[in-house]
PDB file of C-alpha atoms in Angstrom:
ATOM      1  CA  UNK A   9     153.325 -16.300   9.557  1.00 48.00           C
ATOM      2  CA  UNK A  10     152.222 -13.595   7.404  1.00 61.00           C
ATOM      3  CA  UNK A  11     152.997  -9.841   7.863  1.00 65.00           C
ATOM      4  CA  UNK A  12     149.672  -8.365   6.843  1.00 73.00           C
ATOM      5  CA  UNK A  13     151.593  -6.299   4.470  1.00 89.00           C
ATOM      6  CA  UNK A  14     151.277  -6.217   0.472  1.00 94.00           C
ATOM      7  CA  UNK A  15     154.196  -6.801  -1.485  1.00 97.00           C
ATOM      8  CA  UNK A  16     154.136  -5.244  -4.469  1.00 97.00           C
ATOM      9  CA  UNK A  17     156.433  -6.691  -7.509  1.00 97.00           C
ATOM     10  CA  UNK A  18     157.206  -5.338 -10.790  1.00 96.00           C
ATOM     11  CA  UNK A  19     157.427  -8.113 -13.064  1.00 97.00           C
ATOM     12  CA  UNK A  20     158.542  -6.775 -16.393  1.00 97.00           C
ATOM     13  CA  UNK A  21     159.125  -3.864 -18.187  1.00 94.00           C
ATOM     14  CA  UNK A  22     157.619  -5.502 -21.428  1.00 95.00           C
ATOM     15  CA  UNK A  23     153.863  -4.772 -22.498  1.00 95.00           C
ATOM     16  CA  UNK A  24     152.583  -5.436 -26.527  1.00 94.00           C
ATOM     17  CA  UNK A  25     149.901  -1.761 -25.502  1.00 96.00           C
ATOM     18  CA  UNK A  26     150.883   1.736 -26.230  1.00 94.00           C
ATOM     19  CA  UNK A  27     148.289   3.608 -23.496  1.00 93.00           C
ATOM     20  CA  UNK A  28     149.051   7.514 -23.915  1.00 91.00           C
ATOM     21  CA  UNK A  29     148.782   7.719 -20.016  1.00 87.00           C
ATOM     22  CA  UNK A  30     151.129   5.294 -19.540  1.00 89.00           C
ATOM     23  CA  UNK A  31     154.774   6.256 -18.879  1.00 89.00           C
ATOM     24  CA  UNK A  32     155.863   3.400 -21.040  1.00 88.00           C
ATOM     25  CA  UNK A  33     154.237   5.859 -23.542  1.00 91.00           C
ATOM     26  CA  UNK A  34     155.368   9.085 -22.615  1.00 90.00           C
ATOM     27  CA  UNK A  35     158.981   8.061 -21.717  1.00 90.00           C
ATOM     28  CA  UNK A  36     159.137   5.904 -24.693  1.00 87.00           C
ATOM     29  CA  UNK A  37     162.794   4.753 -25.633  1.00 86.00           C
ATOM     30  CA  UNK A  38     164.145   6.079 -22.407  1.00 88.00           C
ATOM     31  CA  UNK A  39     164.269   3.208 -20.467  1.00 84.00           C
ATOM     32  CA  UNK A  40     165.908  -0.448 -20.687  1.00 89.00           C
ATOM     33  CA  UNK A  41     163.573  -3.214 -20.839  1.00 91.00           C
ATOM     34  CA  UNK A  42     163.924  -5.996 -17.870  1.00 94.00           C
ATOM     35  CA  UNK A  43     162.787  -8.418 -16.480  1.00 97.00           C
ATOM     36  CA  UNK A  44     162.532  -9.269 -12.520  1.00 97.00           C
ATOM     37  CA  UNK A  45     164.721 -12.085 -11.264  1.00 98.00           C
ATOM     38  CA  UNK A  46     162.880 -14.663 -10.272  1.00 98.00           C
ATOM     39  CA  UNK A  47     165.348 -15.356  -7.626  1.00 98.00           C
ATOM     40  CA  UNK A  48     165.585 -12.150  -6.116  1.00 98.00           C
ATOM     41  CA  UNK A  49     161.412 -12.027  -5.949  1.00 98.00           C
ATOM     42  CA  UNK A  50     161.982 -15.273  -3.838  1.00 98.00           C
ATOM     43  CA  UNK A  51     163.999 -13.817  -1.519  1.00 98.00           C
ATOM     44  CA  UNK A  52     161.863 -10.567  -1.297  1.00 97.00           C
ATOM     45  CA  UNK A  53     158.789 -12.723  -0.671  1.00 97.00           C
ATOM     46  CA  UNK A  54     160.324 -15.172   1.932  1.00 97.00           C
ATOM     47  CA  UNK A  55     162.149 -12.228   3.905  1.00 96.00           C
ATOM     48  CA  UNK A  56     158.872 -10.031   3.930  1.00 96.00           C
ATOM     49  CA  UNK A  57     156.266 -12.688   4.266  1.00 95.00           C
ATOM     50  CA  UNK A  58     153.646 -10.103   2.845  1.00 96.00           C
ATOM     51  CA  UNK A  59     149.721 -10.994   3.315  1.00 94.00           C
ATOM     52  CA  UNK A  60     149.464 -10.795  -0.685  1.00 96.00           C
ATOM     53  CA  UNK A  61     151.867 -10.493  -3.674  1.00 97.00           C
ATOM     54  CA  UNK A  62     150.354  -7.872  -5.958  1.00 97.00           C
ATOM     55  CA  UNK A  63     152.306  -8.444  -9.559  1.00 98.00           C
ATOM     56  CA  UNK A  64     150.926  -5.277 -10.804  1.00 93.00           C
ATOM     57  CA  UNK A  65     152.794  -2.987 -13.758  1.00 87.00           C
ATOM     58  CA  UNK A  66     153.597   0.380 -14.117  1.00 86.00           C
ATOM     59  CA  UNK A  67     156.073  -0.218 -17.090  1.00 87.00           C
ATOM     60  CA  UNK A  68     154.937  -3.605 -18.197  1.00 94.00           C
ATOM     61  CA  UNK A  69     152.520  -6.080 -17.995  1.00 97.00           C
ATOM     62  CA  UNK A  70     153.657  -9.377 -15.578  1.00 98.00           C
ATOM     63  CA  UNK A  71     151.779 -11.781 -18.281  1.00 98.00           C
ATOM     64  CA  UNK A  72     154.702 -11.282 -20.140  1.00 98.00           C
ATOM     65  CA  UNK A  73     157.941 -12.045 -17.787  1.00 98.00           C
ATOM     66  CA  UNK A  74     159.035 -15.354 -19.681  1.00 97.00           C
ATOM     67  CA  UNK A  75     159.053 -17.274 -16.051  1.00 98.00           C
ATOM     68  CA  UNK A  76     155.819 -15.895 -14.562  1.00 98.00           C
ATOM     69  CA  UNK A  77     154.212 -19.719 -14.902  1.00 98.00           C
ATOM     70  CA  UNK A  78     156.971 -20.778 -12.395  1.00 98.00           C
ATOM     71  CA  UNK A  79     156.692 -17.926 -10.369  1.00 98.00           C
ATOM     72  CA  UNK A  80     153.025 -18.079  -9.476  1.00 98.00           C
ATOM     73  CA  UNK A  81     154.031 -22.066  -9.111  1.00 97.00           C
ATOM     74  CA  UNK A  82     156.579 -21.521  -6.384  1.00 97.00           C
ATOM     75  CA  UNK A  83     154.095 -18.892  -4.854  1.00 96.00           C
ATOM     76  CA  UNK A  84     151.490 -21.869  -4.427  1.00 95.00           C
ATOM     77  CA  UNK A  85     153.651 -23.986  -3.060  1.00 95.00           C
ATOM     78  CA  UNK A  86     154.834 -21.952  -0.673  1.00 95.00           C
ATOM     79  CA  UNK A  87     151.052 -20.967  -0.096  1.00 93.00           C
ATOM     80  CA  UNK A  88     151.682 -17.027  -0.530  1.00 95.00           C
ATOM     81  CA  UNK A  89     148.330 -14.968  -1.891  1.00 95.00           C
ATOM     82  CA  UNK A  90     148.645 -13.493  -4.842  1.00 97.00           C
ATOM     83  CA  UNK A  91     146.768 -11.437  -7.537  1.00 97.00           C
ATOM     84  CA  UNK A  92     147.621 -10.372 -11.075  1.00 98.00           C
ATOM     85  CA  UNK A  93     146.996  -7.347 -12.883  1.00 97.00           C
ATOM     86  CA  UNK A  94     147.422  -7.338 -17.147  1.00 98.00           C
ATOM     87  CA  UNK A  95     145.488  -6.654 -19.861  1.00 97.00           C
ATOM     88  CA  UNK A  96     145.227 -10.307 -21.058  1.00 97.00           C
ATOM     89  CA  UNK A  97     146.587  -9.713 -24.900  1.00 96.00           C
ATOM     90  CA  UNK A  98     148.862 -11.836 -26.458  1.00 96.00           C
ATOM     91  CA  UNK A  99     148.940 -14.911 -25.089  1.00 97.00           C
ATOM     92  CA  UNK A 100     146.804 -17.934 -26.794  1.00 96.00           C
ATOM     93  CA  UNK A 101     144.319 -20.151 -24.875  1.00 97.00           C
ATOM     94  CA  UNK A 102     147.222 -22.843 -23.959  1.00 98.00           C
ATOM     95  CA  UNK A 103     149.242 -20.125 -22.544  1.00 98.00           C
ATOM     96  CA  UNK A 104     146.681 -19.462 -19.949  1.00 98.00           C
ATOM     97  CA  UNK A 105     145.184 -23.078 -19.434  1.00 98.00           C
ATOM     98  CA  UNK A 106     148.930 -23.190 -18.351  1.00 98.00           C
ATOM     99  CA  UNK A 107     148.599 -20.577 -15.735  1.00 98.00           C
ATOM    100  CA  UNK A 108     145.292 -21.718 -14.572  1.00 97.00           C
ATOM    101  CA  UNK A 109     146.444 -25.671 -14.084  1.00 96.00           C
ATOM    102  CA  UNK A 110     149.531 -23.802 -12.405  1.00 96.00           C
ATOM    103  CA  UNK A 111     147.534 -23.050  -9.222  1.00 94.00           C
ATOM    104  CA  UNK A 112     144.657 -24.240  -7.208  1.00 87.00           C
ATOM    105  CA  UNK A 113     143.350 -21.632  -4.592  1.00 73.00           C
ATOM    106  CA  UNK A 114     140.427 -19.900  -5.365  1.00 69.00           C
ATOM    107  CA  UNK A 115     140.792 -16.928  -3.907  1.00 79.00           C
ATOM    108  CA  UNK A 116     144.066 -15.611  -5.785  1.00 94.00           C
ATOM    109  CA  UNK A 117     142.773 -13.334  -7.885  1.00 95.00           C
ATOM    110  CA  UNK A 118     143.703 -12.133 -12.003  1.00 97.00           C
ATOM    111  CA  UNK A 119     142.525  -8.340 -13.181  1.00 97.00           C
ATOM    112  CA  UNK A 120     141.617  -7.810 -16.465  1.00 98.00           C
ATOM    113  CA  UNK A 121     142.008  -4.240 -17.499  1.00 97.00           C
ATOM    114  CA  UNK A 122     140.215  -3.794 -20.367  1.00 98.00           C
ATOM    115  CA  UNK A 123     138.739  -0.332 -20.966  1.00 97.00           C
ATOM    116  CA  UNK A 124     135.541  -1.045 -23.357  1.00 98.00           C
ATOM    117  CA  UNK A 125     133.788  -3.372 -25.590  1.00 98.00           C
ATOM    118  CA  UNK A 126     135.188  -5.040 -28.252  1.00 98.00           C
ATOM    119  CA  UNK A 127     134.647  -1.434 -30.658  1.00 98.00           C
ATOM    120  CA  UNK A 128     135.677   0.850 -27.936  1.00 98.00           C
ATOM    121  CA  UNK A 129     138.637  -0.879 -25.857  1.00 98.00           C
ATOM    122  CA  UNK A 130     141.563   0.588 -27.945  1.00 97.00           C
ATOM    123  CA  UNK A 131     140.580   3.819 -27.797  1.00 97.00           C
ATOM    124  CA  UNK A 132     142.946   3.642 -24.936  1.00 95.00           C
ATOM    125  CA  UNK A 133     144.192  -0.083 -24.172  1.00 96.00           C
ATOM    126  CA  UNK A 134     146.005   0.850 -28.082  1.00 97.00           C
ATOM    127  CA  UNK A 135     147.257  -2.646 -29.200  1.00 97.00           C
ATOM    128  CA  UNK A 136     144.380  -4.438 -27.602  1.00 97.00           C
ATOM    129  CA  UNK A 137     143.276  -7.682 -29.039  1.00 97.00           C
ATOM    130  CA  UNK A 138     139.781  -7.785 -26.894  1.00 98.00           C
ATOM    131  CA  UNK A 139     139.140 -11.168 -27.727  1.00 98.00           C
ATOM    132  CA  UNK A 140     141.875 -12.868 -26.654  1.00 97.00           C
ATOM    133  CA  UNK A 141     141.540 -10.792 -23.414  1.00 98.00           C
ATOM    134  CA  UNK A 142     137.379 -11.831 -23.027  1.00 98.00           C
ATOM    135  CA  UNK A 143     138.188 -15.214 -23.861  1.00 98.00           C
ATOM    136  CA  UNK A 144     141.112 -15.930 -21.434  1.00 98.00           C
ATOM    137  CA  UNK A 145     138.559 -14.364 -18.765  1.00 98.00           C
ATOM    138  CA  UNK A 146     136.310 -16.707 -19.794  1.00 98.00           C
ATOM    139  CA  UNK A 147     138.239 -19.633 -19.586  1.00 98.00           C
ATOM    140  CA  UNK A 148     139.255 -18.647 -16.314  1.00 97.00           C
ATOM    141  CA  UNK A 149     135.876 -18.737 -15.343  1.00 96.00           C
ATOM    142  CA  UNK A 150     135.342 -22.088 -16.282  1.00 96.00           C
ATOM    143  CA  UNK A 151     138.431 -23.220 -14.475  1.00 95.00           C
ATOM    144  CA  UNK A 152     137.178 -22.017 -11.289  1.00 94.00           C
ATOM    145  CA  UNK A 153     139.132 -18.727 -10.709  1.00 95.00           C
ATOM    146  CA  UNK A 154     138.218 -15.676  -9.415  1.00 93.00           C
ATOM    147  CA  UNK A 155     138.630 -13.215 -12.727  1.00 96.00           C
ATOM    148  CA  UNK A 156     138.398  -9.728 -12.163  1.00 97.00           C
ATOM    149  CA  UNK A 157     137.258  -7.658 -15.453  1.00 97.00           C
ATOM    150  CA  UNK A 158     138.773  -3.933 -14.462  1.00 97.00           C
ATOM    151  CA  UNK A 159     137.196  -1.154 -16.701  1.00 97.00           C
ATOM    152  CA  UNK A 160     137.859   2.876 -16.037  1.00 95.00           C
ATOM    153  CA  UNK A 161     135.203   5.010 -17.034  1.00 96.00           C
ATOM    154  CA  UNK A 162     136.305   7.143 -20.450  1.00 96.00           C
ATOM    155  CA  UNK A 163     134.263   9.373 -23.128  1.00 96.00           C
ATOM    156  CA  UNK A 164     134.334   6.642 -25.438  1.00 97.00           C
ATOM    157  CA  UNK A 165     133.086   3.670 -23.005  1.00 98.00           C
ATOM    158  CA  UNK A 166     130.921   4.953 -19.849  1.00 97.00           C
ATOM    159  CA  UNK A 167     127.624   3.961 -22.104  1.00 97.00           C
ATOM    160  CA  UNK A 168     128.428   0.659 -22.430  1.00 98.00           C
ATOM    161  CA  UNK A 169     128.761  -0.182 -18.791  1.00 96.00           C
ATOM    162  CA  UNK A 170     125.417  -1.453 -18.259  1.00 96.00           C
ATOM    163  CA  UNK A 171     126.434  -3.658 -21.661  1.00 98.00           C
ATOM    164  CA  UNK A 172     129.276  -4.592 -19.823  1.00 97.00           C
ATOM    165  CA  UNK A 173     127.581  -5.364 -16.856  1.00 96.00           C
ATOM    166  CA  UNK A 174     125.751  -8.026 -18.642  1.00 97.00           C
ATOM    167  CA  UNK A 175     128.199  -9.588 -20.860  1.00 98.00           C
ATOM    168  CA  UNK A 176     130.209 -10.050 -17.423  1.00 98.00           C
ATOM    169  CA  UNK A 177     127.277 -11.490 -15.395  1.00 97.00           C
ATOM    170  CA  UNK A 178     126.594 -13.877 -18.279  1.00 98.00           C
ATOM    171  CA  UNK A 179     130.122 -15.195 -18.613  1.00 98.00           C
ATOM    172  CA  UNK A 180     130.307 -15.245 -14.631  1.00 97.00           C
ATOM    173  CA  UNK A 181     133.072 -12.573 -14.884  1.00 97.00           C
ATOM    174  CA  UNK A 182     133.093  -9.764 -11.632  1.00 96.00           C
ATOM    175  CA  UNK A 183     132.732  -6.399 -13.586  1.00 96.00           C
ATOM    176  CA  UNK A 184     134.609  -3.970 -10.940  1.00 95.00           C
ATOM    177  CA  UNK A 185     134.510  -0.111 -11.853  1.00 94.00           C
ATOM    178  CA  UNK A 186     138.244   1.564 -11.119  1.00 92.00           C
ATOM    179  CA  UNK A 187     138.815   5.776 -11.450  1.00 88.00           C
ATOM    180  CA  UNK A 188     141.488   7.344 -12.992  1.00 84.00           C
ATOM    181  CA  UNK A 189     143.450  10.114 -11.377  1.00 78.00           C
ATOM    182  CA  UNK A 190     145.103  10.997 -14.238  1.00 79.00           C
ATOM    183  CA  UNK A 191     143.104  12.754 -16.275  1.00 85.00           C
ATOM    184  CA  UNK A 192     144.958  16.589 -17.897  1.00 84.00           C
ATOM    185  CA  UNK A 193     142.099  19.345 -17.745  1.00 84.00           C
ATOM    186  CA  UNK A 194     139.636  19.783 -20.762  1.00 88.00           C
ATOM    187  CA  UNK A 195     141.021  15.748 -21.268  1.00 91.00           C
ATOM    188  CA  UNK A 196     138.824  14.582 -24.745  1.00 93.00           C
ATOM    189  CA  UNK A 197     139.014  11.091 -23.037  1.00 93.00           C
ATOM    190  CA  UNK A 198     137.580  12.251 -19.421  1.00 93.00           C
ATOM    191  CA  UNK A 199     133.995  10.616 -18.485  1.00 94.00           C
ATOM    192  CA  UNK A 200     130.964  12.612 -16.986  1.00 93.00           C
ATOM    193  CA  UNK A 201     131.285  14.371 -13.673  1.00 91.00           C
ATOM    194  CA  UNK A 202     129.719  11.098 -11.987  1.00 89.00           C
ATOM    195  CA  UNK A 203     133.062   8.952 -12.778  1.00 90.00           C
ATOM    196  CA  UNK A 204     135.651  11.637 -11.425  1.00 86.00           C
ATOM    197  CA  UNK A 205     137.112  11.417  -8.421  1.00 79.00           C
ATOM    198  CA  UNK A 206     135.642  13.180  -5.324  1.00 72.00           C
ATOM    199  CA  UNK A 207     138.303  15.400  -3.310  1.00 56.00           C
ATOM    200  CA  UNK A 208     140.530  12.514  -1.508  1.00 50.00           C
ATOM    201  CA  UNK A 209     139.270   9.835  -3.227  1.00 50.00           C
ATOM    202  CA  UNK A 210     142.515   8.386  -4.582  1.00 51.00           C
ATOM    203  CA  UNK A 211     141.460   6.228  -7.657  1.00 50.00           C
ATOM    204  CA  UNK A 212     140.404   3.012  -6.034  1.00 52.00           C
ATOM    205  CA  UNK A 213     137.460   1.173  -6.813  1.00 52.00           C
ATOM    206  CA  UNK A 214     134.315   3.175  -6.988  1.00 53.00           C
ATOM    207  CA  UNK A 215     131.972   0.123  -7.432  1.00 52.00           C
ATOM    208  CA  UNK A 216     131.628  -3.597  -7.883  1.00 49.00           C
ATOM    209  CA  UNK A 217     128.850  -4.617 -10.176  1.00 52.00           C
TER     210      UNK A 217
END
């Protein structure tokens, strides 16, 4: 039976991006890069028996933990919840046709976070190849999966939301709008008023569109 709790596992140290926010960034060469054992998640999972397994990153991205594939395998088997969080770069169409044949329940969900349009993403997701992260949404769309398209309100990319909106309702994609808590004053990247944070909010999602 399931605890009602979330897990939360940190795949991998490893990401391809270079986000300035990002301690990988601002701790740069101060840290060993890892990897999870895939054994030791096991035992976490089966001793906790959480309600979901978030694979989420704060030092890496989990799309790039060489055994992930056989991870979220084991995790269907066992018929554990799941979702992913990356940023969807760097892997080629056959890596994630992979993932996607790896697992059959719909409701397991894969984030996206990709900051902008194609002209506007790197601004902050630096090292971004868009495409490859649009079209592995995409296919995951066709396969049936619940895809998730993450985007935080910056300068540089709150006027394309409505854009956004429609490229994602096209494609079939679930646009969700997530703020940032992080923001320095007098930030050059920080959005209009209307995408702060309100006192206690805590940077969860504002709105689903």
């Amino acid at each position: 039976m399931n605890s009602g709790m979330l897990l939360h596992l940190e795949m991998t140290k490893r990401c391809l991006l270079e986000c300035p926010k990002c301690p990988r960034t601002i701790y740069k060469g101060r840290y060993t890069i890892d990897d999870l054992n895939i054994d030791h998640a096991k035992e976490l999972v089966i001793k906790t028996k959480p309600r979901i397994v978030n694979m989420c990153g704060n030092l890496g991205d989990p799309i790039y933990h060489p055994r992930l594939i056989e991870f979220i395998t084991w995790l269907e088997e066992e018929n554990y919840s799941w979702d992913l969080h990356t940023n969807g770069s760097g892997k080629k169409q056959s890596w994630w046709q992979e993932l996607y044949d790896c697992y059959e329940t719909k409701y397991n969900k894969i984030w996206f976070g990709v900051d902008g349009l194609a002209d506007t993403a790197h601004n902050y997701r630096v090292g971004i190849n868009w495409q490859q992260s649009f079209d592995a949404m995409c296919l995951g769309v066709k396969q049936g999966k619940d895809i998730y398209w993450q985007w935080i309100p910056f300068s540089f990319n709150e006027h394309q939301i409505d854009d956004a909106k429609k490229l994602a309702t096209d494609n079939g994609i679930n646009l969700v709008l997530r703020l940032s808590a992080r923001w320095d004053k007098n930030d050059p990247l920080m959005p209009s008023p209307k995408w702060l944070p309100t006192e206690g909010h805590d940077g969860n999602i504002k709105e689903m569109l």
